[in-house]
Amino acid sequence: MMQDIMKEAGVLSWVDWAATITALFYIVLAAREKVWCWFWGIISCSLWAYASYAFYELYLDAILQVFYVVMGFVGIYNWRYGGEGSTKAPILRLSWKEHLPYLAGGTLLSIAFGYFFDQYTPAAATYWDAFTTVFSILATLLLVQRYLDNWAYWVVIDTIYIGLYFSREAYLFSLLMVVYTAIAVVAWASWQKSWEKQHSHEQIENSISL
C-alpha cells in the first residue's frame, strides 16, 4: 500500500498539493478557533474547485467547493462580528432535539441523492458519497455559526471518508482523512473546554446582574 501512496503522491499536480496543504492550515486553525482559518479554507476550496473542474471533470464537486468558498466569507464575518453588538460570535451548542432536523433532513437528502446517482449515473459508492457530501454541507453551516457540535459531525464524516477513499484505492486521500479525523477529535475537545469556560463566565455575569 505504501507503494500505491507514493505513486499517488507522484502524480498529484501542484494544485492538488497546494489545496491539500492549505486545507490542513484551515482545519488546524479552525480547531484553535482562529478566524483566519477561513482565509486558508477559501484558498483551498478555490484550488479544489479548479482541480475538480479542469483536471477531473467532477463538476458537482466543483460546485460544492464554490459553496465552501462562499461559506468562507460568511465564516469570517460571523466569527468576527456575529456576537452581540457586532462582537466575536460565541461558541454555541445544539440540544438533542435541535440535532433531529439536521440528522433527519441529512439522512433523507442522502438517500434521495444516493438513489438518483445510483440509478442515473455511473458514479461509484453513491449512497456513501451522498451521505458525506450532504453532511459536510450541514457541518460547514454549523461551523460557520460556531456550533461546538460541528466537530462531532466532522469526526463521523471524516471517518467514513477514510473507508470511502480506501475502497476506491485512493490511499493517499484515505490517509489524509485519518489526519483530519484526529484533528477533528482534538478540536472537539478544545472547543468543549472553551465553551465550558465561556458558559461559566456567563453564569457568573448573570448572577452578578441579579
mmCIF file of C-alpha atoms in Angstrom:
data_model
loop_
_atom_site.group_PDB
_atom_site.id
_atom_site.type_symbol
_atom_site.label_atom_id
_atom_site.label_comp_id
_atom_site.label_asym_id
_atom_site.label_seq_id
_atom_site.Cartn_x
_atom_site.Cartn_y
_atom_site.Cartn_z
ATOM 1 C CA MET A 1 0.000 0.000 0.000
ATOM 2 C CA MET A 2 2.907 2.376 0.674
ATOM 3 C CA GLN A 3 3.966 1.988 -2.949
ATOM 4 C CA ASP A 4 0.446 2.982 -4.023
ATOM 5 C CA ILE A 5 0.562 6.032 -1.748
ATOM 6 C CA MET A 6 3.915 7.108 -3.160
ATOM 7 C CA LYS A 7 2.632 6.558 -6.687
ATOM 8 C CA GLU A 8 -0.445 8.704 -5.993
ATOM 9 C CA ALA A 9 1.706 11.420 -4.446
ATOM 10 C CA GLY A 10 3.920 11.437 -7.523
ATOM 11 C CA VAL A 11 1.087 12.114 -9.966
ATOM 12 C CA LEU A 12 -0.537 14.920 -7.999
ATOM 13 C CA SER A 13 -0.235 18.368 -9.557
ATOM 14 C CA TRP A 14 0.947 21.464 -7.679
ATOM 15 C CA VAL A 15 -2.728 22.480 -7.467
ATOM 16 C CA ASP A 16 -3.584 19.259 -5.617
ATOM 17 C CA TRP A 17 -0.683 19.735 -3.220
ATOM 18 C CA ALA A 18 -1.454 23.399 -2.609
ATOM 19 C CA ALA A 19 -5.120 22.602 -1.977
ATOM 20 C CA THR A 20 -4.175 19.837 0.453
ATOM 21 C CA ILE A 21 -1.635 21.905 2.396
ATOM 22 C CA THR A 22 -3.904 24.950 2.684
ATOM 23 C CA ALA A 23 -6.746 22.653 3.776
ATOM 24 C CA LEU A 24 -4.551 21.416 6.619
ATOM 25 C CA PHE A 25 -3.826 25.020 7.627
ATOM 26 C CA TYR A 26 -7.575 25.647 7.583
ATOM 27 C CA ILE A 27 -8.596 22.758 9.813
ATOM 28 C CA VAL A 28 -5.745 23.271 12.311
ATOM 29 C CA LEU A 29 -6.590 26.974 12.684
ATOM 30 C CA ALA A 30 -10.316 26.199 12.898
ATOM 31 C CA ALA A 31 -9.565 23.762 15.717
ATOM 32 C CA ARG A 32 -7.793 26.623 17.510
ATOM 33 C CA GLU A 33 -10.748 28.992 16.925
ATOM 34 C CA LYS A 34 -8.690 31.329 14.722
ATOM 35 C CA VAL A 35 -10.923 33.369 12.433
ATOM 36 C CA TRP A 36 -8.331 33.381 9.651
ATOM 37 C CA CYS A 37 -8.844 29.666 9.211
ATOM 38 C CA TRP A 38 -11.480 30.756 6.708
ATOM 39 C CA PHE A 39 -8.855 32.588 4.642
ATOM 40 C CA TRP A 40 -6.974 29.316 4.122
ATOM 41 C CA GLY A 41 -10.256 27.481 3.568
ATOM 42 C CA ILE A 42 -11.186 29.901 0.788
ATOM 43 C CA ILE A 43 -7.824 29.349 -0.934
ATOM 44 C CA SER A 44 -8.011 25.570 -0.539
ATOM 45 C CA CYS A 45 -11.565 25.246 -1.831
ATOM 46 C CA SER A 46 -10.864 27.599 -4.743
ATOM 47 C CA LEU A 47 -7.974 25.357 -5.784
ATOM 48 C CA TRP A 48 -10.072 22.212 -5.309
ATOM 49 C CA ALA A 49 -12.864 23.753 -7.410
ATOM 50 C CA TYR A 50 -10.398 24.438 -10.221
ATOM 51 C CA ALA A 51 -8.875 20.951 -9.994
ATOM 52 C CA SER A 52 -12.270 19.243 -9.895
ATOM 53 C CA TYR A 53 -13.435 21.145 -12.972
ATOM 54 C CA ALA A 54 -10.261 21.296 -15.071
ATOM 55 C CA PHE A 55 -8.493 18.034 -14.197
ATOM 56 C CA TYR A 56 -11.090 15.536 -13.003
ATOM 57 C CA GLU A 57 -14.340 16.705 -14.679
ATOM 58 C CA LEU A 58 -16.124 16.463 -11.325
ATOM 59 C CA TYR A 59 -18.499 19.318 -11.955
ATOM 60 C CA LEU A 60 -20.762 18.729 -8.955
ATOM 61 C CA ASP A 61 -17.759 18.634 -6.659
ATOM 62 C CA ALA A 62 -16.530 21.876 -8.224
ATOM 63 C CA ILE A 63 -19.890 23.477 -7.434
ATOM 64 C CA LEU A 64 -19.660 22.159 -3.862
ATOM 65 C CA GLN A 65 -16.226 23.746 -3.476
ATOM 66 C CA VAL A 66 -17.612 27.070 -4.702
ATOM 67 C CA PHE A 67 -20.260 26.783 -1.966
ATOM 68 C CA TYR A 68 -17.453 26.289 0.569
ATOM 69 C CA VAL A 69 -15.701 29.408 -0.752
ATOM 70 C CA VAL A 70 -18.859 31.455 -0.183
ATOM 71 C CA MET A 71 -19.209 29.969 3.305
ATOM 72 C CA GLY A 72 -15.616 31.005 3.972
ATOM 73 C CA PHE A 73 -16.517 34.674 3.586
ATOM 74 C CA VAL A 74 -19.636 34.167 5.701
ATOM 75 C CA GLY A 75 -17.485 32.453 8.327
ATOM 76 C CA ILE A 76 -15.011 35.347 8.509
ATOM 77 C CA TYR A 77 -17.824 37.843 9.035
ATOM 78 C CA ASN A 78 -19.797 35.765 11.528
ATOM 79 C CA TRP A 79 -16.799 34.736 13.623
ATOM 80 C CA ARG A 80 -15.664 38.370 13.904
ATOM 81 C CA TYR A 81 -18.988 40.217 14.126
ATOM 82 C CA GLY A 82 -21.698 37.606 14.802
ATOM 83 C CA GLY A 83 -21.972 38.248 18.543
ATOM 84 C CA GLU A 84 -23.992 40.884 20.372
ATOM 85 C CA GLY A 85 -23.027 44.387 19.352
ATOM 86 C CA SER A 86 -21.071 43.088 16.340
ATOM 87 C CA THR A 87 -18.550 41.377 18.616
ATOM 88 C CA LYS A 88 -16.909 37.990 18.203
ATOM 89 C CA ALA A 89 -19.547 35.254 17.950
ATOM 90 C CA PRO A 90 -19.729 32.940 20.978
ATOM 91 C CA ILE A 91 -19.462 29.159 20.844
ATOM 92 C CA LEU A 92 -22.934 27.607 20.758
ATOM 93 C CA ARG A 93 -24.313 24.133 21.370
ATOM 94 C CA LEU A 94 -27.265 22.254 19.949
ATOM 95 C CA SER A 95 -29.674 20.414 22.219
ATOM 96 C CA TRP A 96 -30.528 16.813 21.402
ATOM 97 C CA LYS A 97 -33.864 17.947 19.973
ATOM 98 C CA GLU A 98 -32.121 20.519 17.778
ATOM 99 C CA HIS A 99 -29.971 17.778 16.267
ATOM 100 C CA LEU A 100 -33.031 15.916 14.966
ATOM 101 C CA PRO A 101 -33.804 18.185 11.958
ATOM 102 C CA TYR A 102 -30.160 18.004 10.861
ATOM 103 C CA LEU A 103 -29.996 14.218 11.234
ATOM 104 C CA ALA A 104 -33.415 13.512 9.710
ATOM 105 C CA GLY A 105 -33.062 16.021 6.866
ATOM 106 C CA GLY A 106 -29.491 14.974 6.132
ATOM 107 C CA THR A 107 -30.408 11.291 6.049
ATOM 108 C CA LEU A 108 -33.371 11.830 3.716
ATOM 109 C CA LEU A 109 -31.324 14.001 1.347
ATOM 110 C CA SER A 110 -28.502 11.434 1.398
ATOM 111 C CA ILE A 111 -30.895 8.646 0.427
ATOM 112 C CA ALA A 112 -32.506 10.779 -2.294
ATOM 113 C CA PHE A 113 -29.203 11.897 -3.851
ATOM 114 C CA GLY A 114 -27.716 8.416 -3.435
ATOM 115 C CA TYR A 115 -30.669 6.852 -5.241
ATOM 116 C CA PHE A 116 -30.550 9.412 -8.055
ATOM 117 C CA PHE A 117 -26.828 8.998 -8.717
ATOM 118 C CA ASP A 118 -27.085 5.217 -8.335
ATOM 119 C CA GLN A 119 -29.876 4.959 -10.901
ATOM 120 C CA TYR A 120 -28.898 7.614 -13.434
ATOM 121 C CA THR A 121 -25.108 7.966 -13.323
ATOM 122 C CA PRO A 122 -22.105 5.610 -13.411
ATOM 123 C CA ALA A 123 -20.860 7.030 -10.103
ATOM 124 C CA ALA A 124 -19.411 4.647 -7.505
ATOM 125 C CA ALA A 125 -20.360 4.318 -3.819
ATOM 126 C CA THR A 126 -23.279 6.638 -4.476
ATOM 127 C CA TYR A 127 -25.016 6.423 -1.100
ATOM 128 C CA TRP A 128 -21.831 6.861 0.914
ATOM 129 C CA ASP A 129 -20.746 9.699 -1.346
ATOM 130 C CA ALA A 130 -24.138 11.371 -0.992
ATOM 131 C CA PHE A 131 -24.030 10.977 2.800
ATOM 132 C CA THR A 132 -20.604 12.562 3.159
ATOM 133 C CA THR A 133 -21.481 15.393 0.762
ATOM 134 C CA VAL A 134 -24.792 16.295 2.403
ATOM 135 C CA PHE A 135 -23.491 16.106 5.950
ATOM 136 C CA SER A 136 -20.321 18.011 5.013
ATOM 137 C CA ILE A 137 -22.556 20.894 3.941
ATOM 138 C CA LEU A 138 -24.540 20.695 7.194
ATOM 139 C CA ALA A 139 -21.354 20.510 9.282
ATOM 140 C CA THR A 140 -19.950 23.550 7.445
ATOM 141 C CA LEU A 141 -23.123 25.522 8.233
ATOM 142 C CA LEU A 142 -22.731 24.601 11.910
ATOM 143 C CA LEU A 143 -19.054 25.573 11.874
ATOM 144 C CA VAL A 144 -19.838 28.963 10.318
ATOM 145 C CA GLN A 145 -22.253 29.600 13.207
ATOM 146 C CA ARG A 146 -19.620 28.407 15.726
ATOM 147 C CA TYR A 147 -21.619 25.440 16.981
ATOM 148 C CA LEU A 148 -19.403 23.118 19.008
ATOM 149 C CA ASP A 149 -21.355 20.168 17.630
ATOM 150 C CA ASN A 150 -19.919 20.629 14.132
ATOM 151 C CA TRP A 151 -16.825 18.689 15.212
ATOM 152 C CA ALA A 152 -18.876 15.657 16.197
ATOM 153 C CA TYR A 153 -20.295 15.636 12.672
ATOM 154 C CA TRP A 154 -16.817 16.007 11.144
ATOM 155 C CA VAL A 155 -15.464 13.082 13.170
ATOM 156 C CA VAL A 156 -18.157 10.828 11.686
ATOM 157 C CA ILE A 157 -17.872 12.293 8.171
ATOM 158 C CA ASP A 158 -14.080 12.061 8.007
ATOM 159 C CA THR A 159 -14.130 8.510 9.391
ATOM 160 C CA ILE A 160 -16.490 7.481 6.603
ATOM 161 C CA TYR A 161 -14.270 9.269 4.088
ATOM 162 C CA ILE A 162 -11.367 7.085 5.245
ATOM 163 C CA GLY A 163 -13.255 3.952 4.203
ATOM 164 C CA LEU A 164 -14.706 5.560 1.083
ATOM 165 C CA TYR A 165 -11.331 6.645 -0.308
ATOM 166 C CA PHE A 166 -9.729 3.354 0.753
ATOM 167 C CA SER A 167 -12.407 1.398 -1.114
ATOM 168 C CA ARG A 168 -11.595 3.425 -4.241
ATOM 169 C CA GLU A 169 -7.866 2.697 -3.729
ATOM 170 C CA ALA A 170 -7.189 6.400 -3.143
ATOM 171 C CA TYR A 171 -4.856 5.555 -0.288
ATOM 172 C CA LEU A 172 -3.191 8.965 -0.018
ATOM 173 C CA PHE A 173 -6.515 10.733 0.475
ATOM 174 C CA SER A 174 -7.627 7.993 2.859
ATOM 175 C CA LEU A 175 -4.507 8.697 4.930
ATOM 176 C CA LEU A 176 -5.257 12.418 4.792
ATOM 177 C CA MET A 177 -8.725 11.728 6.193
ATOM 178 C CA VAL A 178 -7.114 9.883 9.117
ATOM 179 C CA VAL A 179 -5.266 13.120 9.902
ATOM 180 C CA TYR A 180 -8.482 15.137 9.501
ATOM 181 C CA THR A 181 -10.336 12.799 11.854
ATOM 182 C CA ALA A 182 -7.636 13.113 14.517
ATOM 183 C CA ILE A 183 -7.674 16.919 14.240
ATOM 184 C CA ALA A 184 -11.478 16.947 14.467
ATOM 185 C CA VAL A 185 -11.333 14.920 17.705
ATOM 186 C CA VAL A 186 -8.782 17.331 19.187
ATOM 187 C CA ALA A 187 -10.847 20.314 18.011
ATOM 188 C CA TRP A 188 -13.979 18.865 19.595
ATOM 189 C CA ALA A 189 -12.223 18.580 22.962
ATOM 190 C CA SER A 190 -10.652 22.046 22.649
ATOM 191 C CA TRP A 191 -13.921 23.763 21.736
ATOM 192 C CA GLN A 192 -15.655 21.900 24.577
ATOM 193 C CA LYS A 193 -13.209 23.437 27.064
ATOM 194 C CA SER A 194 -13.716 26.893 25.543
ATOM 195 C CA TRP A 195 -17.486 26.502 25.707
ATOM 196 C CA GLU A 196 -17.362 25.415 29.361
ATOM 197 C CA LYS A 197 -15.163 28.404 30.219
ATOM 198 C CA GLN A 198 -17.466 30.738 28.304
ATOM 199 C CA HIS A 199 -20.539 29.181 29.951
ATOM 200 C CA SER A 200 -19.090 29.605 33.439
ATOM 201 C CA HIS A 201 -18.341 33.279 32.729
ATOM 202 C CA GLU A 202 -21.917 33.781 31.536
ATOM 203 C CA GLN A 203 -23.282 32.204 34.713
ATOM 204 C CA ILE A 204 -21.095 34.488 36.865
ATOM 205 C CA GLU A 205 -22.198 37.575 34.941
ATOM 206 C CA ASN A 206 -25.854 36.549 35.253
ATOM 207 C CA SER A 207 -25.550 36.010 38.989
ATOM 208 C CA ILE A 208 -23.892 39.440 39.404
ATOM 209 C CA SER A 209 -26.591 41.156 37.368
ATOM 210 C CA LEU A 210 -29.248 39.578 39.592
#
